[in-house]
Coordinates of C-alpha atoms and ligand atoms in Angstrom, one line a residue:
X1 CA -75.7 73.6 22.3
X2 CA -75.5 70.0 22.1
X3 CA -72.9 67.1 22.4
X4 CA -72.0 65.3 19.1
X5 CA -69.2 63.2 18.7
X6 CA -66.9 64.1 15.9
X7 CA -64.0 62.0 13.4
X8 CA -60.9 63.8 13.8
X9 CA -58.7 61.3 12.1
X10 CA -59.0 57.9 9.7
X11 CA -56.4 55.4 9.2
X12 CA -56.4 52.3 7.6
X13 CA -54.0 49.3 6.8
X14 CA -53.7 46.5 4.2
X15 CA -51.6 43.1 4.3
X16 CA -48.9 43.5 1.4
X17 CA -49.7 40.3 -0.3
X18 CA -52.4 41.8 -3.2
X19 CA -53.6 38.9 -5.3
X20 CA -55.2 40.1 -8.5
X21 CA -58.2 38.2 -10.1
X22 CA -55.4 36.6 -12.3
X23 CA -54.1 35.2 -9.0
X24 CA -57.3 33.9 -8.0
X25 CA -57.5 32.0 -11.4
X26 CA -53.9 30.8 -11.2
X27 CA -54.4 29.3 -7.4
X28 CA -58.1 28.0 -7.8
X29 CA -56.7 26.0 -10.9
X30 CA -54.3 24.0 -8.5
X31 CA -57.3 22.6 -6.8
X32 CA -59.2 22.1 -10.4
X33 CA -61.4 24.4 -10.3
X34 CA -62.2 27.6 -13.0
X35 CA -62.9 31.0 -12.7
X36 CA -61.9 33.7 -15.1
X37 CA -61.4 37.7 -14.7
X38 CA -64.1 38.4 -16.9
X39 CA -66.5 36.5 -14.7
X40 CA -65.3 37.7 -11.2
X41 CA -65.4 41.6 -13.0
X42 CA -68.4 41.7 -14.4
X43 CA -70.9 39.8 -11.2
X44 CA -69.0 41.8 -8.9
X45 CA -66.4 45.2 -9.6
X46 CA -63.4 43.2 -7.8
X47 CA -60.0 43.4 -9.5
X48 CA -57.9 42.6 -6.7
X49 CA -57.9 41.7 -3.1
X50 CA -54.7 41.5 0.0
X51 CA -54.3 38.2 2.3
X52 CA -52.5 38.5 5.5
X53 CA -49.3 36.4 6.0
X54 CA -49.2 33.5 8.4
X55 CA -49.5 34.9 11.9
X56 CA -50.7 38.3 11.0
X57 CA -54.1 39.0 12.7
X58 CA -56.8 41.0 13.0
X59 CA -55.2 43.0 16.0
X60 CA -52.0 43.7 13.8
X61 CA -54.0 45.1 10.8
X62 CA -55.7 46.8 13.6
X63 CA -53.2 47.9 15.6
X64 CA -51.6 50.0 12.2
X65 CA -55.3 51.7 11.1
X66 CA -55.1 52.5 14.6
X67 CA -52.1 54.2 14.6
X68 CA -52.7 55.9 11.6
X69 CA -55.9 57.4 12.5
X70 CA -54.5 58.6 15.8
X71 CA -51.5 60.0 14.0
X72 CA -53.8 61.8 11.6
X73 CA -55.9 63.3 14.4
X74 CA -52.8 64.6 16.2
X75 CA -53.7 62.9 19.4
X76 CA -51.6 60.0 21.5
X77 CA -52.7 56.5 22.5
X78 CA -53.6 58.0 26.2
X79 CA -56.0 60.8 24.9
X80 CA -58.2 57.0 24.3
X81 CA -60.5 56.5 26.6
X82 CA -63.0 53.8 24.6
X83 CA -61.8 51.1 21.8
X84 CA -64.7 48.9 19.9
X85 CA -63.6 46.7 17.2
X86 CA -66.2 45.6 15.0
X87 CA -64.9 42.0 13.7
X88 CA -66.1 38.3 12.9
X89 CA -62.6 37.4 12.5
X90 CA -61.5 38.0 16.2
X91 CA -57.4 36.8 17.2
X92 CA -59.1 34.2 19.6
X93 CA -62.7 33.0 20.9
X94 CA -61.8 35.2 23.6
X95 CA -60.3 37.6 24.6
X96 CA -61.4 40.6 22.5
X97 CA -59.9 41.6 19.6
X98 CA -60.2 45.1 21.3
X99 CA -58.0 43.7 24.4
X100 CA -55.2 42.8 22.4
X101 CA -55.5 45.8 20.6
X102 CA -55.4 48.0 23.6
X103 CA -51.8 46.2 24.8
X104 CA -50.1 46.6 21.4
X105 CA -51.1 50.2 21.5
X106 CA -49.8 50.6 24.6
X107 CA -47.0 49.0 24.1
X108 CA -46.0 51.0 21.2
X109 CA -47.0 54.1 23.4
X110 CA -44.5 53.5 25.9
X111 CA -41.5 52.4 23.6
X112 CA -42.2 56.0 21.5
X113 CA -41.6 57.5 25.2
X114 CA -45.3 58.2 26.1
X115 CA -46.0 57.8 29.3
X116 CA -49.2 56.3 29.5
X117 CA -51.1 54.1 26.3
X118 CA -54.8 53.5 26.6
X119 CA -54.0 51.1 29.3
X120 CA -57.4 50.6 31.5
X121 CA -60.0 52.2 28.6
X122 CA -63.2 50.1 28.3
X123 CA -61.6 48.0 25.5
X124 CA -64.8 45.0 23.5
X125 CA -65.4 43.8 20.3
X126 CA -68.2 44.0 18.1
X127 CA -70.1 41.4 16.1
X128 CA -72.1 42.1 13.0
X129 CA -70.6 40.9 10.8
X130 CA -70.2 43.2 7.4
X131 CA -72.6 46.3 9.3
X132 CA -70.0 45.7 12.0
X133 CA -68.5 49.4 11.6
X134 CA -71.7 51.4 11.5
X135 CA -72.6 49.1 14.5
X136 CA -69.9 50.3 16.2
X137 CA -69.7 53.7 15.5
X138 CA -73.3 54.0 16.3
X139 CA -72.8 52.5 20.1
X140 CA -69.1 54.9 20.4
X141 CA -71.7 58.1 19.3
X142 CA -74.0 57.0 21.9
X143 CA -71.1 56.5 24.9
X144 CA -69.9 59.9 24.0
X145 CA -73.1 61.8 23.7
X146 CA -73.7 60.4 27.3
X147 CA -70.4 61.4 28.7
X148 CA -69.3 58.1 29.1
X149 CA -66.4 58.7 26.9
X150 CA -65.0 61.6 25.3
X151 CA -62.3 60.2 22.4
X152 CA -62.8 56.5 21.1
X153 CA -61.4 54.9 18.6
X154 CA -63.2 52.9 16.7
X155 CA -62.1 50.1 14.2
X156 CA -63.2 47.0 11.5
X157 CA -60.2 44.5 11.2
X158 CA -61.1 41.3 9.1
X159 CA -58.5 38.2 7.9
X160 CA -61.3 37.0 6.2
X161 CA -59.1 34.9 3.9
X162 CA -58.7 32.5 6.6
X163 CA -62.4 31.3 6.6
X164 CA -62.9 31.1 3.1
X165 CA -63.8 27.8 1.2
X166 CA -61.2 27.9 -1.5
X167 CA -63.1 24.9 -3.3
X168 CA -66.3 27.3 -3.4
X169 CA -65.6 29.7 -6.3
X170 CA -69.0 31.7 -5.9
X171 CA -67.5 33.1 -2.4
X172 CA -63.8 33.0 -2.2
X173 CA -63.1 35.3 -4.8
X174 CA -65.3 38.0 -3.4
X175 CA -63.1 38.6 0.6
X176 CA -60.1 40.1 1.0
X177 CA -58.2 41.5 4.9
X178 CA -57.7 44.9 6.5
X179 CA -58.5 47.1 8.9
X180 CA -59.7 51.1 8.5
X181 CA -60.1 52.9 11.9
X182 CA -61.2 56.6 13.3
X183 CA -60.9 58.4 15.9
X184 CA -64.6 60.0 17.6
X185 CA -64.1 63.0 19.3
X186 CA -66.3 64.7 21.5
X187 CA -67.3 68.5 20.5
X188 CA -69.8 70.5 20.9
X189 CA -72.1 73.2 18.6
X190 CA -75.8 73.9 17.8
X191 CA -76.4 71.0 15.0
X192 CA -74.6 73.1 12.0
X193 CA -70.4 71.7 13.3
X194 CA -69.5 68.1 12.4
X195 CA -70.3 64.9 14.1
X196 CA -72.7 62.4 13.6
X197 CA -76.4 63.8 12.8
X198 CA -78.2 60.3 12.7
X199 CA -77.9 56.3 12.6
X200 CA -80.3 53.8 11.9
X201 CA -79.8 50.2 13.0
X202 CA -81.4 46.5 12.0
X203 CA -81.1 42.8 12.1
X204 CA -83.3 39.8 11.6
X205 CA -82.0 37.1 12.3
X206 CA -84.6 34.5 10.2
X207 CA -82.1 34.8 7.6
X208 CA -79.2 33.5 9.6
X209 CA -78.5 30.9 7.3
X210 CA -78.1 32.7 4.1
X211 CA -74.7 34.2 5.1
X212 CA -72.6 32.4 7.9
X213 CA -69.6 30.0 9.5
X214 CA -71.9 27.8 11.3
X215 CA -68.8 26.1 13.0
X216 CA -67.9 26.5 16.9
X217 CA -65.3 25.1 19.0
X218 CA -66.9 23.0 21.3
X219 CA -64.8 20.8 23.4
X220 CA -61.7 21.1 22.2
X221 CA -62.9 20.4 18.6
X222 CA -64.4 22.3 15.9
X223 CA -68.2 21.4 15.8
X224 CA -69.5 22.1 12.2
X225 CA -68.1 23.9 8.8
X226 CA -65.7 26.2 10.2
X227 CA -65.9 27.9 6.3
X228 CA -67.6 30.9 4.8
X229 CA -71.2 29.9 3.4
X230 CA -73.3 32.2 1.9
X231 CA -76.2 31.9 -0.8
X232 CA -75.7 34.8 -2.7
X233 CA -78.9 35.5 -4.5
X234 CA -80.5 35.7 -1.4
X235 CA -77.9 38.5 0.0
X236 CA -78.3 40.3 -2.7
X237 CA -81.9 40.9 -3.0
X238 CA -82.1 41.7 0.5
X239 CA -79.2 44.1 0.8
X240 CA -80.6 46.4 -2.2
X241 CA -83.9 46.6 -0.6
X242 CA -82.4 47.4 3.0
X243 CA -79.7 49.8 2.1
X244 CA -82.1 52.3 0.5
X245 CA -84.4 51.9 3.5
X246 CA -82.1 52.5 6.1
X247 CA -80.6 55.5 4.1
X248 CA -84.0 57.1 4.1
X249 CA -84.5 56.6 7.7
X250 CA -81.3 58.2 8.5
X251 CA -81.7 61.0 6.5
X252 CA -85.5 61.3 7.9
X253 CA -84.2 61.4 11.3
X254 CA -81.6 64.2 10.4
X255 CA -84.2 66.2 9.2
X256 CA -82.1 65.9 5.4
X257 CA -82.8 64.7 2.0
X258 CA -80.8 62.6 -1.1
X259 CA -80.0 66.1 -1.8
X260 CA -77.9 66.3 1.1
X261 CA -75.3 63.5 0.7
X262 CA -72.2 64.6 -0.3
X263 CA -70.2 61.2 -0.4
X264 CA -72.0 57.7 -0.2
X265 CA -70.0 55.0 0.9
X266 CA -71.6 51.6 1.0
X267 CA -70.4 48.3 2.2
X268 CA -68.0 47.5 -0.5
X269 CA -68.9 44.1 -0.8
X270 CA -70.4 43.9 -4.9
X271 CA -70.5 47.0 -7.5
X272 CA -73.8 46.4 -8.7
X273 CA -75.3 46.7 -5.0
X274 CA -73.4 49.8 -4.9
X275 CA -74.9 50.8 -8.1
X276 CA -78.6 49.8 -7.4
X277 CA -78.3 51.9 -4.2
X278 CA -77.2 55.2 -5.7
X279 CA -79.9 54.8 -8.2
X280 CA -82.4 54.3 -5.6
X281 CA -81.3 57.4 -3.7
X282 CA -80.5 59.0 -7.0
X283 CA -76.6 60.1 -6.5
X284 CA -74.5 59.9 -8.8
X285 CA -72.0 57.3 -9.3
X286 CA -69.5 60.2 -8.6
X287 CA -70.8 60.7 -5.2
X288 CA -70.2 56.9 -4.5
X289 CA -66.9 55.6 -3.0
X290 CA -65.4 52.8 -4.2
X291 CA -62.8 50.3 -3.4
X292 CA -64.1 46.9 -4.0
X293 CA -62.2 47.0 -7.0
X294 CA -59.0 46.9 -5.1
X295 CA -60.0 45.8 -1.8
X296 CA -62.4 43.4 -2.7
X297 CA -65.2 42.6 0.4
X298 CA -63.1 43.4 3.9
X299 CA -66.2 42.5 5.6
X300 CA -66.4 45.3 8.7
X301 CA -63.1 47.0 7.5
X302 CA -64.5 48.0 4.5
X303 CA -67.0 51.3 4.9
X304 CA -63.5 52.2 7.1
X305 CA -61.0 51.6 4.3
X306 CA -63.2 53.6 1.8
X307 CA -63.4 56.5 4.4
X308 CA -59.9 56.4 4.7
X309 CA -58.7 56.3 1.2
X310 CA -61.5 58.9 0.2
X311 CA -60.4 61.5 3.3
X312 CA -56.7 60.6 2.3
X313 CA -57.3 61.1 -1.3
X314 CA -58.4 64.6 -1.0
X315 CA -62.1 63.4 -2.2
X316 CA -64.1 63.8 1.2
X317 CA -63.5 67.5 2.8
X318 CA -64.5 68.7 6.1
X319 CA -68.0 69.8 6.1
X320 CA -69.1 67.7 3.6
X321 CA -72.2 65.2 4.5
X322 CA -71.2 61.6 4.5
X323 CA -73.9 58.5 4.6
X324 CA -71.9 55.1 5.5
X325 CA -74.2 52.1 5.0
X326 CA -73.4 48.4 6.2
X327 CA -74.9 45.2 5.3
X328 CA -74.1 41.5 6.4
X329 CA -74.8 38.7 7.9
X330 CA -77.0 38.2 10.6
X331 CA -79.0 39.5 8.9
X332 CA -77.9 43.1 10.4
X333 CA -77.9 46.2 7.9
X334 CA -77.5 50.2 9.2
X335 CA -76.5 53.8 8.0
X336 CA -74.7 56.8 9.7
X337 CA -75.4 59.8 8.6
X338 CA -72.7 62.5 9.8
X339 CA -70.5 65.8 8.6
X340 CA -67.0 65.5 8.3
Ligands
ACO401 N1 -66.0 32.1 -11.7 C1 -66.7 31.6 -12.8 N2 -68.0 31.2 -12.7 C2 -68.6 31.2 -11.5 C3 -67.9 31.7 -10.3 C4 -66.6 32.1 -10.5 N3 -65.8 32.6 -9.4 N4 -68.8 31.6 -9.3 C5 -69.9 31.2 -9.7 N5 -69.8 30.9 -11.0 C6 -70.9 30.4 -11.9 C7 -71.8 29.5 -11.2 O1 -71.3 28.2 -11.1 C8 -73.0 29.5 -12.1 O2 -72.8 28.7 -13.2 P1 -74.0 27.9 -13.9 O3 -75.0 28.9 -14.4 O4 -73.4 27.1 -14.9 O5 -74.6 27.1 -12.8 C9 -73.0 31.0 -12.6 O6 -71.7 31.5 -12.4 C10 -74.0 31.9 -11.8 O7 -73.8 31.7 -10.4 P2 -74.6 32.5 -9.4 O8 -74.2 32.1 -8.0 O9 -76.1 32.4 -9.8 O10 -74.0 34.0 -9.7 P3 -74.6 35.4 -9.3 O11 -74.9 36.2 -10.5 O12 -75.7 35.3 -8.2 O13 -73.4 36.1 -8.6 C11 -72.5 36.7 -6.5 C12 -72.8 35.5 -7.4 C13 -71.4 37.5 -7.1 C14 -72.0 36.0 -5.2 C15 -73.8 37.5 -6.2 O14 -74.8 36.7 -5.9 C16 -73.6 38.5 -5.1 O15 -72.8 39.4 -5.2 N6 -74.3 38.4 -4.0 C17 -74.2 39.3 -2.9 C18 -73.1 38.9 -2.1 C19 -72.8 40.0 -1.1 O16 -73.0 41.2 -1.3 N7 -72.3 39.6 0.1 C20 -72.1 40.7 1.0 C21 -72.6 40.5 2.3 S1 -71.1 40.5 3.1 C22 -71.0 39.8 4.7 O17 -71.9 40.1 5.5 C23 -69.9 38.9 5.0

């Protein structure tokens, strides 16, 4: 018998403001600037996107995937003893996203008549950009296989709409907000239950520059471009080559093959990635999940989102193999292979 750690529930949450590609065209013509629905379709799969309101943060999109996942894995805030958020869009420079988290959690505990929230649980964000979430579900596996925690949740929350150049049409048509959560449970079996089988991690960080905000506050002013950049050829060739890799070496260290993947679900960040992946591993298109459409790029909220709308949706069943694969900025890329 051996220790995995398990998902026993998903939740996610998106801002109510949805602003189709229409949208997009309608507000980048106020600044003089085209783009068209055709265009925006066909380079990338995105239809639509939500922004968070004024004064709606990370934490708050957090705070309701949270809620849902727990709700959906029929366990209460104090059964949490571990929250990572995997973010680049953090409340504050400090403290973590994952502290503030923790309080409104607890917070809502105690008003629905619990008597304890997740009030002293090792609480830290995450930052790795759009591989974020398999970062962070990767280092939650980890703490629970070692006894360091038994039931974590574990979260990507973006407002990525509020560091997007809206006078750069290559890149602020392709981000959108929300947040996608699960709870990782602690079980145990000989290999053939559910839990994660395998992960597989990388960055290089030579390519810093071809996707970043290189601005920091720095005193009391913002030093540089406090705006998304990113040179999107270059992402692009890298990520196809990378996901495919780390998919292999995942499946390698499970001891599994292509064969073996019942449900893909990519970083949702362009359709033809997605595409050029499952042809690499050769899957099926109906094996991929995909949300980019509607969701455009959430950054480390998306693999989340996807899991949550597939599990909610009926598609993803227990028992059934899942490979998640994140790429982003950094450049970090990674792939968790687990059972449901
Ligand atoms: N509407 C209309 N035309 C546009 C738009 C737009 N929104 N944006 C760019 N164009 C034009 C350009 O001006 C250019 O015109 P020109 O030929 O007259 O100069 C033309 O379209 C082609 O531009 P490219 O930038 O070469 O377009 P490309 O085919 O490379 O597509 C894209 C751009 C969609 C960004 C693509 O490179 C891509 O998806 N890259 C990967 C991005 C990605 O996956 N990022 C995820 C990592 S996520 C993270 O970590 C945050």
């Amino acid at each position: 018998m051996k220790r995995y750690s398990r998902i026993t529930g998903t939740g996610s949450a998106l801002p109510e403001r949805r602003l189709t590609n229409a949208d997009m065209v309608t507000l980048l013509a106020q600044r003089g600037i085209e783009t068209s629905d055709d265009w925006i379709v066909e380079r990338t799969g995105i239809r639509a996107r939500h922004y968070a309101a004024d004064g709606v943060n990370a934490s708050d999109l957090a705070f309701t995937a949270c809620r849902n996942a727990l709700a959906a894995a029929g366990c209460r805030t104090a059964d949490i003893d571990l929250i990572i958020v995997a973010t680049s869009t953090p409340d504050m420079v400090f403290p973590s996203t994952a502290a503030i988290l923790q309080h409104k959690l607890t917070e809502a505990a105690l008003a629905d008549g619990d008597v304890a929230g997740a009030k002293g649980c090792p609480a830290f964000d995450l930052q790795a950009v759009c591989s974020g979430f398999v970062y962070a579900l990767t280092v939650a596996d980890a703490m629970i296989q070692s006894g360091a925690a038994h039931r974590a949740l574990v979260v990507g929350a973006e407002v990525f709409s509020r560091i997007l150049d809206f006078n750069d049409r290559t890149t602020c048509v392709l981000f959108g907000d929300g947040a996608g959560a699960v709870v990782l449970e602690a079980c145990e079996h000989d290999g053939s239950g559910p839990g994660i089988l395998s992960s597989d991690l990388h960055a290089d960080g030579q390519h810093v520059g071809i996707l970043c905000v290189p601005g920091t506050v720095s005193n009391g002013s913002i030093l540089g471009d406090p705006l998304l950049k990113m040179d999107g050829q270059a992402v692009f060739k890298l990520a196809v080559g990378v996901l495919e890799e780390a998919a292999r070496a995942a499946l390698a260290k499970a001891g599994k093959t292509e064969a073996d993947i019942d449900w893909l679900i990519p970083h949702q960040a362009n359709i033809r990635i997605m595409q050029s992946t499952a042809r690499k591993l050769k899957l099926p298109m109906d094996k991929v999940v995909v949300t980019v459409d509607q969701h455009g790029n959430t950054s480390a909220a998306s693999i989340p989102l996807a899991l949550d709308h597939a599990v909610r949706a009926g598609h993803i069943r227990p028992g059934q193999q899942v490979m998640l694969e994140g790429v982003g900025g950094g450049f970090t890329w990674g792939a968790v292979f687990l059972r449901m």
